């Protein structure tokens, strides 16, 4: 399969192509937020939320001090299984895992902070997180749809490249 660097380059080209396609083909109203959501999410999906988070990869290391959040994911999901390397289920699972882990970290962070100060309302803070997500979903549905398309595209480019290279290698 292609190296991490090749995957990164494919992601960059794919994100630029998606932006150009949006510019020429997207139906009105053309909210710039939709283009940002599409291009940004394609990049995030390919560079940060890549299927190769299911092993110790360059993408995993890119998370720096936060990379530990992907350890349970690596333990649970066999490398290149359909749970990570598929066109819809893979990115959907990763985004749910990512949002849930964010929520857990917020709960943990506010729990620790609450040991030192009484001025923290843990319920309020986590409610802001879930309310923020719901607000995006309810009030900005079109950019959210473009973000979903970017999420899928980022994974699609990765899985397609893996499949093509593996197929070619098998042949020769
Ligand atoms: Zn892969």
PDB file of N, CA and C in Angstrom, residues 60-101:
ATOM      1  N   UNK A  60      -1.136   8.677  13.190  1.00  0.00           N
ATOM      2  CA  UNK A  60      -1.271   8.495  14.641  1.00  0.00           C
ATOM      3  C   UNK A  60      -0.303   9.433  15.372  1.00  0.00           C
ATOM      4  N   UNK A  61       0.953   9.492  14.915  1.00  0.00           N
ATOM      5  CA  UNK A  61       1.959  10.347  15.565  1.00  0.00           C
ATOM      6  C   UNK A  61       1.636  11.826  15.433  1.00  0.00           C
ATOM      7  N   UNK A  62       0.914  12.166  14.353  1.00  0.00           N
ATOM      8  CA  UNK A  62       0.544  13.558  14.131  1.00  0.00           C
ATOM      9  C   UNK A  62      -0.322  14.115  15.265  1.00  0.00           C
ATOM     10  N   UNK A  63      -0.986  13.247  16.001  1.00  0.00           N
ATOM     11  CA  UNK A  63      -1.842  13.708  17.097  1.00  0.00           C
ATOM     12  C   UNK A  63      -1.031  14.167  18.307  1.00  0.00           C
ATOM     13  N   UNK A  64       0.299  13.952  18.255  1.00  0.00           N
ATOM     14  CA  UNK A  64       1.183  14.464  19.315  1.00  0.00           C
ATOM     15  C   UNK A  64       0.766  13.998  20.695  1.00  0.00           C
ATOM     16  N   UNK A  65       0.670  14.954  21.647  1.00  0.00           N
ATOM     17  CA  UNK A  65       0.352  14.559  23.027  1.00  0.00           C
ATOM     18  C   UNK A  65      -1.043  13.947  23.164  1.00  0.00           C
ATOM     19  N   UNK A  66      -1.877  14.144  22.144  1.00  0.00           N
ATOM     20  CA  UNK A  66      -3.242  13.595  22.232  1.00  0.00           C
ATOM     21  C   UNK A  66      -3.370  12.223  21.577  1.00  0.00           C
ATOM     22  N   UNK A  67      -2.237  11.686  21.103  1.00  0.00           N
ATOM     23  CA  UNK A  67      -2.364  10.452  20.313  1.00  0.00           C
ATOM     24  C   UNK A  67      -2.890   9.268  21.126  1.00  0.00           C
ATOM     25  N   UNK A  68      -2.747   9.377  22.456  1.00  0.00           N
ATOM     26  CA  UNK A  68      -3.232   8.278  23.302  1.00  0.00           C
ATOM     27  C   UNK A  68      -4.727   8.023  23.101  1.00  0.00           C
ATOM     28  N   UNK A  69      -5.468   9.053  22.649  1.00  0.00           N
ATOM     29  CA  UNK A  69      -6.921   8.837  22.494  1.00  0.00           C
ATOM     30  C   UNK A  69      -7.210   7.767  21.445  1.00  0.00           C
ATOM     31  N   UNK A  70      -6.239   7.501  20.546  1.00  0.00           N
ATOM     32  CA  UNK A  70      -6.479   6.514  19.490  1.00  0.00           C
ATOM     33  C   UNK A  70      -6.002   5.119  19.873  1.00  0.00           C
ATOM     34  N   UNK A  71      -5.431   4.962  21.071  1.00  0.00           N
ATOM     35  CA  UNK A  71      -4.953   3.626  21.471  1.00  0.00           C
ATOM     36  C   UNK A  71      -6.083   2.605  21.582  1.00  0.00           C
ATOM     37  N   UNK A  72      -7.199   2.953  22.263  1.00  0.00           N
ATOM     38  CA  UNK A  72      -8.292   1.971  22.304  1.00  0.00           C
ATOM     39  C   UNK A  72      -8.792   1.606  20.903  1.00  0.00           C
ATOM     40  N   UNK A  73      -8.843   2.601  20.022  1.00  0.00           N
ATOM     41  CA  UNK A  73      -9.269   2.357  18.637  1.00  0.00           C
ATOM     42  C   UNK A  73      -8.358   1.332  17.969  1.00  0.00           C
ATOM     43  N   UNK A  74      -7.044   1.511  18.180  1.00  0.00           N
ATOM     44  CA  UNK A  74      -6.076   0.563  17.583  1.00  0.00           C
ATOM     45  C   UNK A  74      -6.234  -0.839  18.143  1.00  0.00           C
ATOM     46  N   UNK A  75      -6.516  -0.905  19.446  1.00  0.00           N
ATOM     47  CA  UNK A  75      -6.670  -2.213  20.086  1.00  0.00           C
ATOM     48  C   UNK A  75      -7.927  -2.916  19.574  1.00  0.00           C
ATOM     49  N   UNK A  76      -8.985  -2.126  19.354  1.00  0.00           N
ATOM     50  CA  UNK A  76     -10.283  -2.709  19.008  1.00  0.00           C
ATOM     51  C   UNK A  76     -10.390  -3.069  17.530  1.00  0.00           C
ATOM     52  N   UNK A  77      -9.681  -2.323  16.684  1.00  0.00           N
ATOM     53  CA  UNK A  77      -9.925  -2.460  15.241  1.00  0.00           C
ATOM     54  C   UNK A  77      -8.709  -3.042  14.531  1.00  0.00           C
ATOM     55  N   UNK A  78      -8.850  -4.221  13.946  1.00  0.00           N
ATOM     56  CA  UNK A  78      -7.723  -4.828  13.228  1.00  0.00           C
ATOM     57  C   UNK A  78      -7.335  -3.975  12.023  1.00  0.00           C
ATOM     58  N   UNK A  79      -6.026  -3.882  11.749  1.00  0.00           N
ATOM     59  CA  UNK A  79      -5.552  -3.047  10.650  1.00  0.00           C
ATOM     60  C   UNK A  79      -6.164  -3.481   9.313  1.00  0.00           C
ATOM     61  N   UNK A  80      -6.647  -2.498   8.591  1.00  0.00           N
ATOM     62  CA  UNK A  80      -7.255  -2.655   7.270  1.00  0.00           C
ATOM     63  C   UNK A  80      -8.528  -3.490   7.285  1.00  0.00           C
ATOM     64  N   UNK A  81      -9.159  -3.582   8.439  1.00  0.00           N
ATOM     65  CA  UNK A  81     -10.457  -4.263   8.460  1.00  0.00           C
ATOM     66  C   UNK A  81     -11.502  -3.285   7.917  1.00  0.00           C
ATOM     67  N   UNK A  82     -12.683  -3.804   7.542  1.00  0.00           N
ATOM     68  CA  UNK A  82     -13.733  -2.907   7.023  1.00  0.00           C
ATOM     69  C   UNK A  82     -14.175  -1.866   8.057  1.00  0.00           C
ATOM     70  N   UNK A  83     -13.868  -2.091   9.332  1.00  0.00           N
ATOM     71  CA  UNK A  83     -14.258  -1.109  10.348  1.00  0.00           C
ATOM     72  C   UNK A  83     -13.449   0.178  10.233  1.00  0.00           C
ATOM     73  N   UNK A  84     -12.237   0.083   9.646  1.00  0.00           N
ATOM     74  CA  UNK A  84     -11.462   1.315   9.431  1.00  0.00           C
ATOM     75  C   UNK A  84     -11.341   1.625   7.938  1.00  0.00           C
ATOM     76  N   UNK A  85     -11.087   0.590   7.124  1.00  0.00           N
ATOM     77  CA  UNK A  85     -10.844   0.804   5.694  1.00  0.00           C
ATOM     78  C   UNK A  85     -12.074   0.489   4.850  1.00  0.00           C
ATOM     79  N   UNK A  86     -13.145   1.251   5.090  1.00  0.00           N
ATOM     80  CA  UNK A  86     -14.320   1.137   4.217  1.00  0.00           C
ATOM     81  C   UNK A  86     -14.792   2.552   3.925  1.00  0.00           C
ATOM     82  N   UNK A  87     -15.640   2.687   2.912  1.00  0.00           N
ATOM     83  CA  UNK A  87     -15.960   4.022   2.418  1.00  0.00           C
ATOM     84  C   UNK A  87     -16.940   4.799   3.299  1.00  0.00           C
ATOM     85  N   UNK A  88     -17.843   4.108   3.981  1.00  0.00           N
ATOM     86  CA  UNK A  88     -18.822   4.824   4.807  1.00  0.00           C
ATOM     87  C   UNK A  88     -18.701   4.486   6.285  1.00  0.00           C
ATOM     88  N   UNK A  89     -18.681   3.168   6.575  1.00  0.00           N
ATOM     89  CA  UNK A  89     -18.631   2.755   7.979  1.00  0.00           C
ATOM     90  C   UNK A  89     -17.353   3.259   8.650  1.00  0.00           C
ATOM     91  N   UNK A  90     -16.213   3.178   7.940  1.00  0.00           N
ATOM     92  CA  UNK A  90     -14.928   3.590   8.503  1.00  0.00           C
ATOM     93  C   UNK A  90     -14.943   5.038   8.997  1.00  0.00           C
ATOM     94  N   UNK A  91     -15.244   6.013   8.096  1.00  0.00           N
ATOM     95  CA  UNK A  91     -15.227   7.400   8.556  1.00  0.00           C
ATOM     96  C   UNK A  91     -16.311   7.707   9.581  1.00  0.00           C
ATOM     97  N   UNK A  92     -17.473   7.052   9.441  1.00  0.00           N
ATOM     98  CA  UNK A  92     -18.551   7.289  10.398  1.00  0.00           C
ATOM     99  C   UNK A  92     -18.125   6.862  11.804  1.00  0.00           C
ATOM    100  N   UNK A  93     -17.544   5.656  11.901  1.00  0.00           N
ATOM    101  CA  UNK A  93     -17.087   5.159  13.196  1.00  0.00           C
ATOM    102  C   UNK A  93     -16.027   6.078  13.799  1.00  0.00           C
ATOM    103  N   UNK A  94     -15.084   6.539  12.938  1.00  0.00           N
ATOM    104  CA  UNK A  94     -14.011   7.391  13.459  1.00  0.00           C
ATOM    105  C   UNK A  94     -14.542   8.724  13.970  1.00  0.00           C
ATOM    106  N   UNK A  95     -15.498   9.306  13.264  1.00  0.00           N
ATOM    107  CA  UNK A  95     -15.986  10.613  13.703  1.00  0.00           C
ATOM    108  C   UNK A  95     -16.797  10.459  14.994  1.00  0.00           C
ATOM    109  N   UNK A  96     -17.564   9.371  15.099  1.00  0.00           N
ATOM    110  CA  UNK A  96     -18.316   9.124  16.340  1.00  0.00           C
ATOM    111  C   UNK A  96     -17.327   8.888  17.488  1.00  0.00           C
ATOM    112  N   UNK A  97     -16.312   8.081  17.224  1.00  0.00           N
ATOM    113  CA  UNK A  97     -15.288   7.797  18.234  1.00  0.00           C
ATOM    114  C   UNK A  97     -14.603   9.093  18.676  1.00  0.00           C
ATOM    115  N   UNK A  98     -14.263   9.946  17.712  1.00  0.00           N
ATOM    116  CA  UNK A  98     -13.566  11.201  17.988  1.00  0.00           C
ATOM    117  C   UNK A  98     -14.440  12.136  18.841  1.00  0.00           C
ATOM    118  N   UNK A  99     -15.711  12.283  18.464  1.00  0.00           N
ATOM    119  CA  UNK A  99     -16.609  13.191  19.202  1.00  0.00           C
ATOM    120  C   UNK A  99     -16.866  12.654  20.611  1.00  0.00           C
ATOM    121  N   UNK A 100     -17.013  11.323  20.715  1.00  0.00           N
ATOM    122  CA  UNK A 100     -17.253  10.722  22.023  1.00  0.00           C
ATOM    123  C   UNK A 100     -16.019  10.884  22.915  1.00  0.00           C
ATOM    124  N   UNK A 101     -14.821  10.684  22.337  1.00  0.00           N
ATOM    125  CA  UNK A 101     -13.594  10.844  23.114  1.00  0.00           C
ATOM    126  C   UNK A 101     -13.447  12.292  23.579  1.00  0.00           C
TER     127      UNK A 101
END
